[in-house]
Amino acid sequence: MSPTLTITPFRTPARGVAQVPGSKSITNRALLLAALAEGETLFTGALFSRDTRILCAALLALGYEVTTDEAAQTIRIVGLGGRIPKAHAKLHVGNAGTAARFLTAFLALAPQGVYEMDGDEAMRARPMAGLLDALTSAGCRALRADGQPATHFPFTLHTAGRLGDLEVDASASSQLLSALLMALPLSPGASVRMKGATVSEPFVVMTEKMCAQFGRPLVRDAAGAWRCAQPGPYRAAGTYAIEPDATAASYFIALPAVTGAGAGVRLQGYVKGGLQGDTAFAAVAARCGATLTPQGSALVVQTWHDLQGGEFDFNDFSDTFLTLATLAPLASSPTTIRNIGHTRKQETDRVLAMATELERLGVKVVPTAAELRADESLATLTIHPARAALQQAAARGPVAIHTYEDHRMAMSFGILGSYDLFGDGRPWIAIQDPACTSKTFPKFFQALEALRTRFVAVAVDGGAASGKSSTAKVVARDLGLLHVDTGAHYRSVTRALLDAGARAEDPASVLPALAGLRLGSEISGISSCVTLDGRRPADASLRTEDVNASVSKFAALPAVRNFLLAYQRSQVALGQAAGFAGVIMEGRDIGSVVLPDAEVRVFLQADPVARAQRRAAEGQTDAVAQRDLLDSTRATAPLVCPAGATRIDNTHLSLVAVVAQVKALVQSAARLV
Ligand code: DC
C-alpha cells in the first residue's frame, strides 16, 4: 500500500485543461483487435496504466511484437491475422477484468493451446463462469489444479481453435460477452447469443463499433445472435486515436461543483456520440446543476449553478456512480443511485465500499453498510445531504478513507476532499493507498493538482523564424494554455486585403476593404484560429509568396493594427471562458502593446543565418531579415524586446531547452500563494 495522501481543499476555482488519459476500455479492446488483424497498427493517445500494461505484457508473452512509447503515448503492434505464436504460456492478469475476459476468449482461437491463467486475489473472486461455460461448449476446457472444471481464476485453458454456436450468460459482466464478440470474426460460422440480459449495454455497443472500425462488422439476427457476415482477420487500422477516458473525465466534471465561483475546466476530446457510454454522466451532472458547454470536440465545465440530488439509473454507466455518490453529501436533497448491483462484483464490492466510507464521514446512507453486508442482492444506494455531519466527523482532523484497491474510490473521494468544508482550507479527507489509481489513471492526483492554478497571460515576441510558434505550441499543450498566433491574424487580413485588390502602398484602398471584414475565432485543439466572415482561411493560403512579401507592409499601417488590437485582446477572455489555464500569445508587439500587463513576457531571438535556415528547412522562401527590418522600424507598435521581458537567444538551444525555460516562468507566475 502506498502512503496515505491528505487532500488539500481548493480555495480557488479549478481551472485548466484536465489531463485525462486515454480510455482503458478502448485501449484494451483495440490492442486485442489489432493483434487479431493482419498488419501493423499504431495507437496514439493510448493509456499507460496497470491494466493496459498487463495486456501488453500478455501479448508480448504470447509472441506478438508490441512496442510502447509512454512519453509519446503510443503503442505499435503487429497483428498476425488470428495466429497466436505461442501455444503454451503462463499469463497473469492482475485484477484487470478486461485483460482477464478478453484474453481468455482470444486464446480460445489457438488450435491446440495450453495456457496457465491466474490473477490477483480480487480477480479470483470476479465472475468468469459465463465465459468459461460458453467456451467449454466449443471444445475448450478450463481446468482447476485438481482437474475439475473451473468457474473462476486460476485455471489452465486447453483450447480447440474454434468458437461454434455459443450461448453466454453475461448477466454478471458485459465483458464476458464482449470478449466473445471480438473473437467471433476469426471463427467462420460461429455465433454468440446471450442467455438473458447483460449489464452496461453501452460497453457491448462499444465492442460492436470497434469490431466494425477494424473491418469486421457484426450483425445481430432476429433471434438475437451475433455473427460476422464476412468472417476473417481484422484489418489493421494504420493509425488509431484512442479517445480520452470518459469515466476519468467524470471527476473533472464533478470538481467545479466543489471549488467555488469562477471555475473553468476544459475536457479535450469529450464528445457525445463517441465510443464511450460513460459520457452519459454529463447529462446526470447537468440535472444536478453542472454548467456544461460543448465546444467543438471539447467540453467546458464551469462552476455548477446548483448541487442537488435526484434519482438516477446508473446501470448503463455504472463506473461513474462513485463520482456522483461522493458529491451527494454536499447536495441540497437526497441522491438515489439505482441498478448498480453488478458493481458489487467489480474491483471490490463498490456499493458496500461507498456506503462504508460515507458512513465513516458521518453520512446517512440507505441501505446501511451493515444491511448491504447482510444482503448481497441490494442494488440501490440513497445518500442524504450531510454537510454538518461531515464537519463533525472531520472536526479532529482528516478522516482516512479506505480505498479497497479500487481506483475509483480513491479518485472520487479525492474530489470530495477538494471541497473547502471548513472554509479555511483545512484538509479533512486523506486517501489511503492513493497509488491504486495506477489501474487506469496513474497521474490522477497530479492532474487534479494541475487545476489549482492562477490564470496567466503569456506574451511571446520575436522576429521571423525566431521559434515563437514552436515554443508557444508546446508550452500551451503542456500547461493547458490557449495558443494564439497573431502572425496568422496579420497574414489572414493580408490575404483578404490582397484578394479585395487593396495595396499597402495605397492606404485609401485598405480602409474600405477592412470595413467589410468580420473577425471571429474558432478553437481547434488548443489553438484559437481567426475566422474571416465565419470562415477559417486555409493555412497554405497564408504562406504564399505574395502574403510573405506584403504582410509586413500591411502590418505597418495603423489602420490594420487598430483593426486587430481589440480582437487580439479579446482572446484572453476567450481563453478564460473556454476553461484554459491561461493564454500564450505570440507576435511582435504582444508584451509591448497588446498585453503589456501579461504576467510572463518572453523575447526570443536567434542569429539571422540560423533563422533563414529554419525557414528554408520548412521549404519556404521568406526574406526574414527584410521583414524584421520593416517590423522593427515601423512607427506603430514596432518589434521590440518589451520592458521586463526575459530575452532568450535560441541560436544554439534545443526546442526542449527553450520550452523548459518558458514553462518555468509560466509555472512560477501561475502558482497560487
Ligand atoms: O509570425 P509571422 O511570421 O507569421 O508574422 C507575419 C507578419 O505579421 C510579421 O512579419 C509582422 C506581422 N506581425 C506584426 O506586425 N505583429 C504581430 N504581433 C504579429 C505579426
PDB file of N, CA, C and O in Angstrom, residues 600-637:
ATOM      1  N   VAL A 600       3.726  36.984 -17.857  1.00  0.00           N
ATOM      2  CA  VAL A 600       5.013  36.481 -18.361  1.00  0.00           C
ATOM      3  C   VAL A 600       5.260  37.111 -19.726  1.00  0.00           C
ATOM      4  O   VAL A 600       4.376  37.102 -20.585  1.00  0.00           O
ATOM      5  N   ARG A 601       6.455  37.680 -19.897  1.00  0.00           N
ATOM      6  CA  ARG A 601       6.830  38.240 -21.199  1.00  0.00           C
ATOM      7  C   ARG A 601       8.175  37.660 -21.614  1.00  0.00           C
ATOM      8  O   ARG A 601       9.119  37.666 -20.818  1.00  0.00           O
ATOM      9  N   VAL A 602       8.210  37.135 -22.831  1.00  0.00           N
ATOM     10  CA  VAL A 602       9.424  36.470 -23.313  1.00  0.00           C
ATOM     11  C   VAL A 602       9.768  37.059 -24.665  1.00  0.00           C
ATOM     12  O   VAL A 602       8.876  37.324 -25.479  1.00  0.00           O
ATOM     13  N   PHE A 603      11.057  37.285 -24.900  1.00  0.00           N
ATOM     14  CA  PHE A 603      11.500  37.740 -26.223  1.00  0.00           C
ATOM     15  C   PHE A 603      12.486  36.720 -26.764  1.00  0.00           C
ATOM     16  O   PHE A 603      13.519  36.443 -26.148  1.00  0.00           O
ATOM     17  N   LEU A 604      12.141  36.129 -27.908  1.00  0.00           N
ATOM     18  CA  LEU A 604      13.012  35.103 -28.491  1.00  0.00           C
ATOM     19  C   LEU A 604      13.841  35.713 -29.611  1.00  0.00           C
ATOM     20  O   LEU A 604      13.343  36.528 -30.398  1.00  0.00           O
ATOM     21  N   GLN A 605      15.080  35.320 -29.684  1.00  0.00           N
ATOM     22  CA  GLN A 605      15.906  35.768 -30.801  1.00  0.00           C
ATOM     23  C   GLN A 605      16.906  34.689 -31.196  1.00  0.00           C
ATOM     24  O   GLN A 605      17.197  33.772 -30.420  1.00  0.00           O
ATOM     25  N   ALA A 606      17.370  34.797 -32.435  1.00  0.00           N
ATOM     26  CA  ALA A 606      18.387  33.867 -32.938  1.00  0.00           C
ATOM     27  C   ALA A 606      19.104  34.599 -34.052  1.00  0.00           C
ATOM     28  O   ALA A 606      18.546  35.555 -34.624  1.00  0.00           O
ATOM     29  N   ASP A 607      20.337  34.177 -34.361  1.00  0.00           N
ATOM     30  CA  ASP A 607      21.044  34.964 -35.372  1.00  0.00           C
ATOM     31  C   ASP A 607      20.395  34.756 -36.738  1.00  0.00           C
ATOM     32  O   ASP A 607      19.755  33.732 -37.003  1.00  0.00           O
ATOM     33  N   PRO A 608      20.524  35.755 -37.627  1.00  0.00           N
ATOM     34  CA  PRO A 608      19.767  35.754 -38.888  1.00  0.00           C
ATOM     35  C   PRO A 608      20.044  34.533 -39.758  1.00  0.00           C
ATOM     36  O   PRO A 608      19.130  34.024 -40.421  1.00  0.00           O
ATOM     37  N   VAL A 609      21.280  34.028 -39.715  1.00  0.00           N
ATOM     38  CA  VAL A 609      21.596  32.877 -40.567  1.00  0.00           C
ATOM     39  C   VAL A 609      20.784  31.668 -40.100  1.00  0.00           C
ATOM     40  O   VAL A 609      20.149  30.960 -40.894  1.00  0.00           O
ATOM     41  N   ALA A 610      20.772  31.459 -38.780  1.00  0.00           N
ATOM     42  CA  ALA A 610      20.022  30.315 -38.234  1.00  0.00           C
ATOM     43  C   ALA A 610      18.548  30.443 -38.595  1.00  0.00           C
ATOM     44  O   ALA A 610      17.888  29.451 -38.955  1.00  0.00           O
ATOM     45  N   ARG A 611      18.019  31.662 -38.557  1.00  0.00           N
ATOM     46  CA  ARG A 611      16.593  31.839 -38.832  1.00  0.00           C
ATOM     47  C   ARG A 611      16.268  31.584 -40.303  1.00  0.00           C
ATOM     48  O   ARG A 611      15.266  30.952 -40.625  1.00  0.00           O
ATOM     49  N   ALA A 612      17.150  32.067 -41.184  1.00  0.00           N
ATOM     50  CA  ALA A 612      16.928  31.828 -42.616  1.00  0.00           C
ATOM     51  C   ALA A 612      16.971  30.325 -42.893  1.00  0.00           C
ATOM     52  O   ALA A 612      16.166  29.793 -43.670  1.00  0.00           O
ATOM     53  N   GLN A 613      17.882  29.636 -42.197  1.00  0.00           N
ATOM     54  CA  GLN A 613      17.983  28.176 -42.403  1.00  0.00           C
ATOM     55  C   GLN A 613      16.707  27.479 -41.939  1.00  0.00           C
ATOM     56  O   GLN A 613      16.223  26.542 -42.565  1.00  0.00           O
ATOM     57  N   ARG A 614      16.132  27.939 -40.813  1.00  0.00           N
ATOM     58  CA  ARG A 614      14.894  27.320 -40.304  1.00  0.00           C
ATOM     59  C   ARG A 614      13.766  27.442 -41.324  1.00  0.00           C
ATOM     60  O   ARG A 614      13.033  26.495 -41.582  1.00  0.00           O
ATOM     61  N   ARG A 615      13.611  28.631 -41.888  1.00  0.00           N
ATOM     62  CA  ARG A 615      12.559  28.817 -42.897  1.00  0.00           C
ATOM     63  C   ARG A 615      12.814  27.937 -44.117  1.00  0.00           C
ATOM     64  O   ARG A 615      11.888  27.310 -44.648  1.00  0.00           O
ATOM     65  N   ALA A 616      14.089  27.877 -44.525  1.00  0.00           N
ATOM     66  CA  ALA A 616      14.417  27.060 -45.700  1.00  0.00           C
ATOM     67  C   ALA A 616      14.090  25.598 -45.418  1.00  0.00           C
ATOM     68  O   ALA A 616      13.551  24.882 -46.268  1.00  0.00           O
ATOM     69  N   ALA A 617      14.369  25.157 -44.161  1.00  0.00           N
ATOM     70  CA  ALA A 617      14.086  23.761 -43.802  1.00  0.00           C
ATOM     71  C   ALA A 617      12.583  23.489 -43.840  1.00  0.00           C
ATOM     72  O   ALA A 617      12.153  22.355 -44.044  1.00  0.00           O
ATOM     73  N   GLU A 618      11.777  24.544 -43.648  1.00  0.00           N
ATOM     74  CA  GLU A 618      10.315  24.369 -43.744  1.00  0.00           C
ATOM     75  C   GLU A 618       9.863  24.459 -45.209  1.00  0.00           C
ATOM     76  O   GLU A 618       8.664  24.476 -45.499  1.00  0.00           O
ATOM     77  N   GLY A 619      10.833  24.598 -46.107  1.00  0.00           N
ATOM     78  CA  GLY A 619      10.523  24.657 -47.527  1.00  0.00           C
ATOM     79  C   GLY A 619       9.965  26.006 -47.942  1.00  0.00           C
ATOM     80  O   GLY A 619       9.230  26.118 -48.918  1.00  0.00           O
ATOM     81  N   GLN A 620      10.300  27.062 -47.187  1.00  0.00           N
ATOM     82  CA  GLN A 620       9.724  28.369 -47.503  1.00  0.00           C
ATOM     83  C   GLN A 620      10.761  29.362 -47.987  1.00  0.00           C
ATOM     84  O   GLN A 620      11.888  29.389 -47.489  1.00  0.00           O
ATOM     85  N   THR A 621      10.357  30.162 -48.944  1.00  0.00           N
ATOM     86  CA  THR A 621      11.216  31.268 -49.350  1.00  0.00           C
ATOM     87  C   THR A 621      10.675  32.496 -48.652  1.00  0.00           C
ATOM     88  O   THR A 621       9.610  32.982 -48.960  1.00  0.00           O
ATOM     89  N   ASP A 622      11.369  32.940 -47.650  1.00  0.00           N
ATOM     90  CA  ASP A 622      10.871  34.037 -46.835  1.00  0.00           C
ATOM     91  C   ASP A 622      12.086  34.873 -46.424  1.00  0.00           C
ATOM     92  O   ASP A 622      12.971  34.382 -45.733  1.00  0.00           O
ATOM     93  N   ALA A 623      12.118  36.125 -46.878  1.00  0.00           N
ATOM     94  CA  ALA A 623      13.255  37.001 -46.556  1.00  0.00           C
ATOM     95  C   ALA A 623      13.081  37.521 -45.133  1.00  0.00           C
ATOM     96  O   ALA A 623      12.551  38.608 -44.906  1.00  0.00           O
ATOM     97  N   VAL A 624      13.518  36.713 -44.167  1.00  0.00           N
ATOM     98  CA  VAL A 624      13.233  37.047 -42.772  1.00  0.00           C
ATOM     99  C   VAL A 624      13.890  38.362 -42.348  1.00  0.00           C
ATOM    100  O   VAL A 624      13.290  39.155 -41.625  1.00  0.00           O
ATOM    101  N   ALA A 625      15.120  38.598 -42.827  1.00  0.00           N
ATOM    102  CA  ALA A 625      15.837  39.815 -42.399  1.00  0.00           C
ATOM    103  C   ALA A 625      15.095  41.061 -42.889  1.00  0.00           C
ATOM    104  O   ALA A 625      14.947  42.044 -42.158  1.00  0.00           O
ATOM    105  N   GLN A 626      14.620  40.956 -44.119  1.00  0.00           N
ATOM    106  CA  GLN A 626      13.909  42.096 -44.697  1.00  0.00           C
ATOM    107  C   GLN A 626      12.616  42.378 -43.927  1.00  0.00           C
ATOM    108  O   GLN A 626      12.288  43.521 -43.631  1.00  0.00           O
ATOM    109  N   ARG A 627      11.894  41.308 -43.568  1.00  0.00           N
ATOM    110  CA  ARG A 627      10.650  41.502 -42.809  1.00  0.00           C
ATOM    111  C   ARG A 627      10.956  42.072 -41.426  1.00  0.00           C
ATOM    112  O   ARG A 627      10.254  42.941 -40.920  1.00  0.00           O
ATOM    113  N   ASP A 628      12.018  41.564 -40.808  1.00  0.00           N
ATOM    114  CA  ASP A 628      12.404  42.081 -39.484  1.00  0.00           C
ATOM    115  C   ASP A 628      12.684  43.568 -39.533  1.00  0.00           C
ATOM    116  O   ASP A 628      12.318  44.309 -38.633  1.00  0.00           O
ATOM    117  N   LEU A 629      13.360  43.976 -40.604  1.00  0.00           N
ATOM    118  CA  LEU A 629      13.720  45.394 -40.732  1.00  0.00           C
ATOM    119  C   LEU A 629      12.440  46.231 -40.780  1.00  0.00           C
ATOM    120  O   LEU A 629      12.295  47.211 -40.048  1.00  0.00           O
ATOM    121  N   LEU A 630      11.512  45.808 -41.621  1.00  0.00           N
ATOM    122  CA  LEU A 630      10.239  46.534 -41.715  1.00  0.00           C
ATOM    123  C   LEU A 630       9.509  46.510 -40.376  1.00  0.00           C
ATOM    124  O   LEU A 630       8.995  47.523 -39.909  1.00  0.00           O
ATOM    125  N   ASP A 631       9.459  45.327 -39.739  1.00  0.00           N
ATOM    126  CA  ASP A 631       8.697  45.178 -38.496  1.00  0.00           C
ATOM    127  C   ASP A 631       9.297  46.005 -37.360  1.00  0.00           C
ATOM    128  O   ASP A 631       8.576  46.514 -36.506  1.00  0.00           O
ATOM    129  N   SER A 632      10.636  46.129 -37.349  1.00  0.00           N
ATOM    130  CA  SER A 632      11.239  46.809 -36.195  1.00  0.00           C
ATOM    131  C   SER A 632      11.424  48.309 -36.416  1.00  0.00           C
ATOM    132  O   SER A 632      11.711  49.032 -35.477  1.00  0.00           O
ATOM    133  N   THR A 633      11.247  48.763 -37.659  1.00  0.00           N
ATOM    134  CA  THR A 633      11.451  50.198 -37.902  1.00  0.00           C
ATOM    135  C   THR A 633      10.143  50.942 -38.144  1.00  0.00           C
ATOM    136  O   THR A 633      10.146  52.162 -38.312  1.00  0.00           O
ATOM    137  N   ARG A 634       9.014  50.222 -38.143  1.00  0.00           N
ATOM    138  CA  ARG A 634       7.756  50.923 -38.402  1.00  0.00           C
ATOM    139  C   ARG A 634       7.424  51.837 -37.203  1.00  0.00           C
ATOM    140  O   ARG A 634       7.878  51.582 -36.065  1.00  0.00           O
ATOM    141  N   ALA A 635       6.560  52.835 -37.453  1.00  0.00           N
ATOM    142  CA  ALA A 635       6.252  53.811 -36.408  1.00  0.00           C
ATOM    143  C   ALA A 635       5.309  53.235 -35.355  1.00  0.00           C
ATOM    144  O   ALA A 635       5.454  53.480 -34.165  1.00  0.00           O
ATOM    145  N   THR A 636       4.345  52.435 -35.805  1.00  0.00           N
ATOM    146  CA  THR A 636       3.339  51.918 -34.870  1.00  0.00           C
ATOM    147  C   THR A 636       3.715  50.517 -34.408  1.00  0.00           C
ATOM    148  O   THR A 636       3.954  49.634 -35.232  1.00  0.00           O
ATOM    149  N   ALA A 637       3.758  50.343 -33.098  1.00  0.00           N
ATOM    150  CA  ALA A 637       3.999  49.031 -32.497  1.00  0.00           C
ATOM    151  C   ALA A 637       5.141  48.268 -33.158  1.00  0.00           C
ATOM    152  O   ALA A 637       4.957  47.165 -33.664  1.00  0.00           O
TER     153      ALA A 637
END
